[in-house]
C-alpha positions in Angstrom: 57.4 31.6 -107.6 54.3 33.4 -106.9 52.5 30.0 -108.0 55.2 27.7 -106.5 54.4 29.9 -102.8 50.1 29.9 -103.1 50.7 26.3 -103.9 53.1 25.4 -100.8 50.6 27.5 -98.6 47.3 25.8 -99.7 49.1 22.4 -99.0 49.9 23.2 -95.8 46.5 24.9 -95.0 44.9 20.9 -96.3 47.6 19.5 -93.8 46.2 21.4 -91.2 42.4 21.2 -92.1 43.1 16.9 -92.3 44.5 17.1 -88.9 41.7 18.9 -87.0 39.2 16.3 -88.9 41.8 13.3 -87.7 41.4 14.6 -84.6 38.2 14.7 -84.4 37.1 11.8 -85.8 40.1 10.4 -83.5 37.2 11.7 -80.2 34.6 10.4 -81.8 35.8 6.6 -82.1 36.3 7.1 -78.2 33.3 8.5 -77.9 31.4 5.4 -79.9 34.4 3.2 -78.1 33.0 4.7 -74.3 29.6 4.5 -75.1 29.8 -0.1 -76.6 31.4 -0.1 -72.7 28.5 1.2 -71.6 26.6 -1.4 -72.7 24.5 -4.4 -70.5 26.2 -7.0 -70.0 23.9 -10.9 -69.9 25.2 -13.6 -68.2 24.4 -16.4 -70.1 23.7 -19.9 -68.5 26.2 -22.4 -67.7 28.6 -19.6 -67.7 32.4 -19.8 -66.3 34.0 -16.8 -63.8 37.7 -16.7 -65.8 40.4 -14.6 -64.5 42.7 -14.0 -67.0 45.9 -12.3 -68.1 43.8 -9.4 -69.6 42.8 -8.3 -66.4 45.1 -6.1 -63.9 43.8 -5.5 -60.4 44.4 -3.1 -59.2 44.0 -0.8 -55.8 42.9 2.9 -56.7 41.0 4.2 -59.8 44.3 6.5 -59.6 46.5 3.5 -61.0 44.6 3.0 -63.7 46.4 4.3 -67.3 44.2 5.5 -70.6 46.2 8.2 -72.0 46.9 8.0 -75.6 50.9 7.9 -75.1 49.9 4.0 -74.2 48.0 3.2 -77.2 49.1 -0.8 -77.3 47.4 -1.3 -73.5 45.6 -4.7 -73.8 44.8 -5.3 -70.2 41.8 -4.0 -68.7 42.0 -2.5 -64.8 39.5 -3.2 -62.3 39.5 -2.2 -58.9 39.9 -5.4 -56.2 36.8 -4.5 -54.1 34.9 -4.8 -57.3 36.8 -7.8 -58.1 35.3 -9.3 -54.5 32.2 -8.3 -54.9 32.2 -10.0 -57.9 33.6 -13.0 -56.5 30.6 -12.7 -53.8 27.7 -12.2 -56.3 28.8 -15.2 -58.1 28.8 -18.1 -55.4 24.7 -17.5 -55.2 24.9 -16.7 -59.4 23.0 -19.8 -61.0 24.6 -18.7 -63.9 27.8 -19.1 -62.7 29.0 -22.6 -62.2 32.2 -22.2 -61.3 35.6 -19.9 -61.5 38.5 -20.9 -63.8 42.0 -19.3 -62.9 44.2 -19.0 -66.0 47.3 -16.7 -65.3 50.9 -17.0 -65.8 51.5 -13.6 -64.9 49.6 -11.7 -62.4 49.6 -8.0 -62.3 48.5 -7.3 -58.9 49.8 -6.3 -55.1 50.1 -9.4 -52.5 47.4 -8.5 -50.2 45.1 -7.9 -53.1 46.0 -11.5 -54.1 45.5 -12.3 -50.6 42.0 -11.0 -50.7 41.3 -12.9 -54.0 42.2 -16.1 -52.9 40.5 -15.8 -49.6 36.9 -15.0 -51.4 37.4 -17.8 -54.0 38.0 -20.1 -51.3 35.0 -18.5 -49.5 33.1 -19.0 -53.5 34.3 -23.0 -53.1 31.6 -23.2 -49.6 29.2 -22.8 -52.5 29.9 -26.4 -54.0 30.9 -25.0 -57.8 33.7 -26.1 -58.8 37.7 -23.7 -59.6 40.1 -25.3 -61.6 43.2 -23.4 -62.6 45.1 -23.7 -65.4 49.1 -22.5 -66.3 51.9 -22.5 -68.6 55.0 -20.6 -67.5 53.5 -19.6 -64.2 55.3 -17.0 -62.0 54.7 -17.4 -58.1 52.5 -15.0 -57.5 49.9 -16.7 -60.2 50.5 -19.7 -58.3 49.6 -18.3 -54.9 46.3 -17.7 -56.3 45.7 -20.5 -58.5 46.5 -23.0 -56.0 43.4 -22.2 -54.2 41.8 -24.0 -56.8 40.0 -27.4 -56.4 42.6 -28.7 -59.3 45.4 -27.1 -61.1 46.2 -28.3 -64.9 49.8 -27.7 -65.6 51.3 -27.2 -69.9 53.0 -30.6 -70.3 56.6 -28.0 -71.2 55.4 -25.8 -68.6 56.6 -24.7 -65.0 55.9 -23.0 -62.1 58.7 -20.6 -60.6 58.4 -21.8 -56.8 61.1 -19.8 -55.4 60.1 -18.4 -52.3 61.1 -14.7 -51.9 64.2 -12.7 -50.8 65.5 -9.0 -51.4 68.7 -7.9 -52.9 70.1 -3.9 -52.2 72.2 -2.0 -54.4 74.6 -0.1 -53.2 76.4 3.1 -54.8 79.2 4.6 -52.6 81.8 2.9 -54.0 80.4 4.5 -56.9 79.5 7.9 -55.8 83.2 8.4 -54.1 84.8 6.9 -58.0 82.8 9.9 -59.9 83.3 12.5 -57.1 79.9 12.4 -56.2 79.3 13.6 -52.4 76.1 12.9 -50.0 74.8 14.6 -47.6 72.4 12.5 -45.4 70.6 13.4 -42.4 68.3 10.8 -41.0 66.5 9.5 -37.6 66.5 5.5 -37.0 69.1 2.8 -37.6 66.1 1.2 -39.6 65.7 4.1 -41.9 67.5 2.3 -44.6 66.4 4.2 -47.3 69.7 5.9 -47.4 72.0 3.2 -46.8 73.0 2.2 -50.4 74.7 6.1 -50.0 76.4 5.0 -46.8 77.8 1.9 -46.8 78.9 -0.8 -49.6 77.1 -3.8 -47.4 73.9 -4.8 -45.8 74.0 -3.3 -42.2 72.6 -5.3 -39.7 70.0 -3.5 -38.4 68.6 -3.8 -42.2 69.6 -7.4 -42.2 67.5 -8.3 -39.3 64.3 -6.4 -40.5 64.4 -7.7 -43.9 64.8 -11.2 -42.6 61.6 -10.6 -40.2 59.8 -8.9 -43.0 60.3 -11.8 -45.7 59.6 -14.6 -43.7 56.8 -13.1 -41.7 55.0 -12.7 -45.7 56.7 -16.0 -46.7 55.5 -17.9 -43.4 51.4 -16.8 -44.3 51.9 -17.5 -48.1 54.4 -21.0 -47.9 50.9 -22.2 -45.1 48.3 -21.3 -47.4 50.0 -22.6 -50.7 51.1 -26.1 -48.5 47.3 -26.1 -47.2 45.5 -26.3 -50.4 48.1 -28.4 -51.8 48.0 -30.6 -48.3 51.8 -30.5 -48.4 53.1 -30.5 -44.9 55.5 -27.4 -44.3 58.7 -29.8 -44.3 57.6 -31.3 -47.7 56.7 -28.0 -49.1 59.8 -26.2 -48.1 61.8 -29.2 -49.8 60.1 -28.5 -53.1 60.2 -24.5 -52.7 64.1 -25.3 -52.1 64.8 -27.5 -54.7 63.0 -25.4 -57.7 61.0 -29.0 -58.2 58.0 -26.2 -60.1 60.2 -25.6 -63.0 60.4 -29.0 -64.0 56.5 -30.2 -65.4 57.0 -33.4 -64.4 58.2 -32.7 -61.1 55.6 -30.4 -60.5 53.0 -33.6 -60.8 55.5 -35.4 -58.8 55.3 -33.4 -56.0 52.0 -32.0 -56.1 52.5 -28.8 -57.4 49.9 -29.7 -59.9 47.7 -32.4 -61.0 47.9 -33.4 -64.6 49.5 -32.4 -67.4 47.6 -31.2 -70.3 47.3 -28.7 -73.2 44.8 -25.5 -73.0 42.7 -27.3 -75.4 41.7 -30.5 -73.1 41.4 -28.2 -70.4 38.2 -26.4 -71.7 36.9 -30.0 -73.1 37.7 -31.0 -69.2 35.1 -28.0 -68.4 33.1 -29.0 -71.1 32.3 -32.1 -69.8 32.2 -30.7 -65.9 29.1 -28.1 -67.5 27.7 -31.4 -69.4 28.1 -29.5 -72.4 27.1 -30.9 -75.8 29.3 -30.6 -78.7 27.7 -27.9 -80.4 27.1 -25.6 -76.9 29.8 -23.3 -76.9 31.8 -22.9 -73.6 30.4 -19.5 -72.2 33.3 -17.6 -70.1 32.7 -14.2 -68.5 35.5 -12.2 -67.6 35.9 -10.5 -64.3 35.5 -6.7 -66.0 32.3 -8.0 -68.0 30.8 -9.5 -65.0 31.3 -6.5 -62.9 29.5 -4.9 -65.5 26.8 -7.4 -65.5 25.8 -6.2 -61.8 27.1 -2.6 -60.7 24.4 -0.2 -59.3 24.9 2.3 -61.2 22.5 3.9 -58.7 24.7 5.9 -56.2 21.8 7.4 -54.3 21.2 7.3 -50.6 23.2 7.0 -48.1 27.1 6.1 -48.2 30.5 5.1 -47.3 32.6 6.5 -49.0 36.1 5.4 -49.9 38.9 7.2 -50.7 41.6 5.7 -52.0 45.3 7.0 -51.6 47.7 4.9 -53.6 51.2 5.7 -54.4 54.1 8.4 -53.0 53.0 11.2 -51.0 54.1 14.3 -52.7 53.0 18.2 -52.8 51.4 18.8 -56.0 47.7 18.8 -57.8 48.2 16.0 -60.1 45.3 13.0 -60.2 48.0 10.1 -60.2 49.5 9.5 -57.0 49.0 11.2 -54.0 49.1 15.4 -54.6 48.5 17.0 -51.1 46.2 19.5 -52.9 44.1 17.2 -54.5 43.7 15.0 -51.9 42.8 18.0 -49.5 39.9 19.0 -52.6 38.7 15.5 -52.2 38.3 14.9 -47.9 36.5 18.5 -48.2 33.9 17.4 -50.7 33.5 14.2 -48.7 33.4 16.2 -45.9 31.0 18.2 -46.5 28.7 15.7 -48.7 25.5 14.9 -46.7 24.8 11.7 -48.4 28.3 10.3 -47.2 28.0 9.2 -43.7 31.4 7.7 -42.9 34.8 7.2 -44.8 36.8 4.0 -45.5 39.9 5.8 -46.3 42.4 2.8 -48.3 46.0 3.5 -48.0 48.6 1.9 -50.3 51.6 3.7 -50.0 55.7 4.0 -49.3 55.0 7.3 -48.1 56.8 10.3 -49.5 56.8 13.9 -48.9 56.9 15.1 -45.3 55.1 18.6 -45.3 52.4 17.0 -48.2 52.1 13.8 -45.3 51.4 16.5 -42.7 48.7 18.7 -44.8 46.5 15.0 -45.5 46.8 14.8 -42.0 45.7 17.5 -40.7 41.8 17.6 -43.0 41.6 14.1 -42.2 41.5 15.2 -38.8 38.7 17.6 -39.5 37.1 15.2 -41.4 37.0 12.9 -38.2 35.2 15.5 -36.3 32.6 15.3 -38.6 32.1 11.4 -39.4 33.4 8.1 -38.6 37.0 7.6 -40.4 38.3 4.0 -40.5 41.1 2.8 -42.6 42.5 0.0 -44.0 45.4 -0.7 -45.4 47.0 -2.5 -48.9 50.1 -3.5 -49.8 52.1 -0.1 -47.8 51.2 1.7 -45.3 54.4 2.7 -44.4 56.3 6.3 -43.3 53.9 9.1 -44.7 51.8 6.6 -45.3 51.5 5.0 -41.9 51.5 8.8 -40.8 48.8 9.8 -42.5 46.5 6.7 -41.0 46.9 8.8 -37.9 43.3 10.6 -38.1 41.7 6.8 -38.0 39.0 6.0 -35.1 40.1 2.4 -36.6 43.2 0.6 -38.7 42.6 -2.2 -40.3 45.6 -4.1 -42.2 46.2 -7.0 -44.2 49.0 -9.8 -42.6 51.1 -9.0 -45.3 51.2 -5.4 -45.7 54.2 -3.3 -45.1 53.8 -1.4 -42.5 55.1 1.3 -40.2 58.5 2.9 -41.1 58.3 5.7 -38.6 61.2 7.1 -39.5 62.5 10.7 -41.4 65.3 11.6 -43.6 67.1 14.2 -45.9 69.5 13.2 -49.0 71.3 16.0 -50.7 73.5 15.5 -53.4 76.9 17.3 -54.5 79.2 17.4 -57.0 82.6 19.4 -55.3 85.1 16.9 -56.0 83.6 15.6 -59.5 84.0 19.3 -60.9 86.5 19.8 -59.5 88.2 17.1 -61.7 87.3 18.6 -64.9 88.6 22.0 -64.0 85.0 23.6 -62.1 85.3 25.9 -59.1 82.1 28.1 -57.9 82.9 31.3 -55.4 79.9 32.3 -53.7 78.4 36.1 -53.1 75.5 36.4 -50.6 74.0 38.8 -48.4 73.3 36.5 -45.8 75.2 34.5 -43.1 73.4 31.1 -44.4 71.6 32.4 -48.1 73.8 29.5 -49.2 73.8 27.4 -46.6 74.0 23.9 -49.7 74.6 24.4 -52.8 75.1 22.0 -55.7 78.5 22.0 -55.5 79.8 22.5 -52.2 77.0 20.7 -50.6 76.1 21.4 -47.0 77.7 23.9 -44.4 78.4 22.8 -41.0 75.7 25.2 -40.3 73.2 23.9 -42.6 73.8 20.0 -41.5 72.9 21.4 -37.8 69.8 23.1 -39.3 68.7 19.9 -41.5 69.4 17.6 -38.4 67.0 19.7 -36.0 64.6 20.0 -39.3 64.7 15.7 -39.5 64.3 15.4 -35.6 61.5 17.3 -35.5 59.9 16.1 -37.8 60.6 12.5 -36.5 59.2 13.8 -32.9 56.2 15.4 -34.9 55.4 11.7 -36.2 55.7 10.1 -33.0 53.4 12.8 -31.1 50.6 12.0 -33.4 51.3 7.9 -33.2 51.1 8.3 -29.4 47.9 10.1 -30.0 46.2 7.4 -32.1 47.7 4.5 -30.9 47.7 5.2 -26.9 51.5 4.6 -26.3 54.2 6.5 -25.0 56.6 8.1 -26.6 59.6 5.4 -25.4 57.2 2.8 -26.4 56.6 4.2 -30.6 60.4 4.7 -30.6 61.3 1.7 -30.1 59.0 0.2 -32.8 59.6 2.8 -34.7 63.3 4.1 -35.7 62.2 3.5 -39.5 61.7 -0.3 -39.2 59.2 -2.0 -41.1 56.8 -4.5 -40.2 54.7 -6.7 -41.8 50.4 -6.5 -41.0 50.4 -9.6 -38.7 53.5 -7.8 -36.6 52.2 -4.6 -36.3 49.0 -6.2 -34.8 50.9 -8.0 -32.0 53.0 -4.5 -31.0 49.9 -2.3 -31.4 50.6 -0.2 -34.8 47.0 -1.4 -35.9 43.8 -2.5 -34.7 42.5 -5.4 -36.8 43.7 -7.6 -39.1 41.3 -7.2 -42.1 40.0 -6.7 -45.8 39.1 -3.3 -47.3 35.5 -5.1 -47.2 35.8 -5.4 -43.1 36.7 -2.2 -42.5 33.7 -0.9 -44.6 31.4 -2.8 -42.6 33.1 -0.8 -39.6 32.6 2.1 -40.7 28.8 1.8 -41.8 28.1 0.2 -38.2 29.7 3.2 -36.2 28.0 5.5 -38.9 24.2 3.4 -37.8 23.9 2.2 -41.3 21.8 -0.3 -41.7 21.6 0.0 -45.8 24.0 2.2 -48.2 25.9 1.9 -51.1 29.7 2.2 -51.1 31.6 5.1 -53.8 34.9 5.1 -54.7 36.7 8.4 -54.9 38.6 10.0 -56.4 36.5 9.1 -59.3 38.4 7.5 -63.1 38.4 9.7 -65.1 36.8 9.3 -68.3 38.6 8.9 -71.8 38.2 12.9 -73.0 38.8 14.0 -69.3 42.5 11.4 -70.2 43.1 12.8 -73.3 43.1 16.2 -73.2 44.8 16.3 -69.5 47.7 14.6 -71.4 47.7 17.4 -74.7 47.5 19.9 -72.1 50.5 18.3 -69.9 53.9 20.0 -70.5 55.5 17.1 -69.2 54.4 14.6 -72.2 58.6 13.7 -72.9 58.1 12.4 -69.0 55.0 10.7 -69.7 57.2 8.7 -72.8 59.5 8.1 -70.2 57.6 6.4 -68.2 56.2 4.1 -70.7 59.2 3.3 -72.3 61.2 2.7 -69.2 58.6 1.2 -66.9 56.6 2.9 -63.9 59.9 1.4 -61.3 62.3 2.9 -62.9 60.7 5.9 -63.7 60.3 6.5 -60.0 64.1 6.0 -59.6 65.1 8.5 -62.3 62.6 10.7 -61.1 64.2 10.5 -57.5 67.8 11.2 -59.4 66.1 14.2 -61.8 63.8 16.1 -59.5 65.4 18.9 -58.1 62.3 19.5 -55.7 62.2 15.9 -54.6 65.9 16.5 -53.8 65.1 18.9 -50.8 62.2 18.0 -49.4 62.5 15.9 -45.8 61.0 12.5 -46.7 58.6 10.2 -44.4 59.6 7.1 -47.5 59.7 3.5 -47.1 62.8 2.4 -49.4 61.9 -0.7 -51.2 58.9 -2.5 -52.3 58.1 -6.4 -51.4 56.5 -8.5 -54.9 55.8 -12.2 -54.8 57.3 -12.3 -58.9 
């Protein structure tokens, strides 16, 4: 028996040693991988810059996922600012002869596609070719690809060109059926984030704002596609309404594609364009590798800092999304950095916690006292995302940015009827009159409703106050276009919610000009995490299970799951937009 326990102990020790050895081997392999990624990339003659399925275009370093829990990730992520710089450089690079767009499903936001499309349009002025090829092509991918000189489609492929729509799901009957009560307090008839809990159909106000928003965005998008494909508006509308792009022959017949060919034939066509011999290799270089070939590692000298604020706004100290404690650190660091002469805040956020938004706004106001602060909007600058922009010297929006949503709400679910149906009752013992103003079983007391209403109204007035200061308008002016309503960037410019329509690069140029800089570097904040940092953070996280769930069900579904289960999120007054719009 003694010998048996000895052998068991020896095996346990051996297994432990093997685990340690494997762990360090794993770390060393990642280190070598990182070192190999840092090797310089040379651009060969007769190269073609290729935009393919292996690249995710992101707005902020915080969107990049390098977790050890995502081992099957094949795509690389690249910042939209770097992508635009790459296309700009390729225009005058003698080694780059053209651009090939080869994407069926493009992982990028609507404003990112807008900017990339405009950059490629400018690239074409060089006289170099731009070709595109697709198999089964999503609407967003075709929007980008349609900018090409020629668009080629697989003979058995198709283009999902259908326009924009949104589907709103309602939970009022579901909640009543299962005995779930929901206390809703909001300011703004357009604050539709809470509408699914109050109604069984879409309100006239929400229908109005969604219709205006979708038509603004689709109008911008459709006019560019139609222009590139040399169609008039009426003809293009017929093509979209009839879903002609879904059928390859009709895609060709109605000018969505120029030729139906296989991918090998497409590559051979490019070879012919480059006058390559039979034994010559077709040199395609990806966006990420091309960026590595010229990116300036020397960030000395005077800087314009781009501080990315991407995702929902929360209290706390995490790297992903926008957590107030972490962002306050970033802002203070930029304020104290003598090399940073101006800051561009790039906002891509639907909002979130009112308290966290207020904390961030205050620190940005302190930063503005020392350095120029210019704001650039990405896909979203709504609710809390718009709120934190109110420290800006100047605001740039993209035409298709979802902007505004100046409104506030609070949602507190309770389960009294559900509990009663199942024989659950409760009694309360308290020290003070309103110690139990809210409970998960009984909901809000009448006095609790009164206090929460005052809280929401006070937060709304504070929101509008800061907007009136920045936009130089009266409370009545802002209230008339606020009320939770979301606008496109184009319309936001017309009604004075933003100063200019322009890209992130436009905002950077203005910030540099305002700081009096003639020569400067552009630095991104927060910095991307190294593989080592990400690994050790994963190992030390308490919410490993949350990461696994997020990876399994997807980011969008996880956000819904989080809203349903996170007690902290339920208890807060929110400045948040209720939906996202994507050109899928």
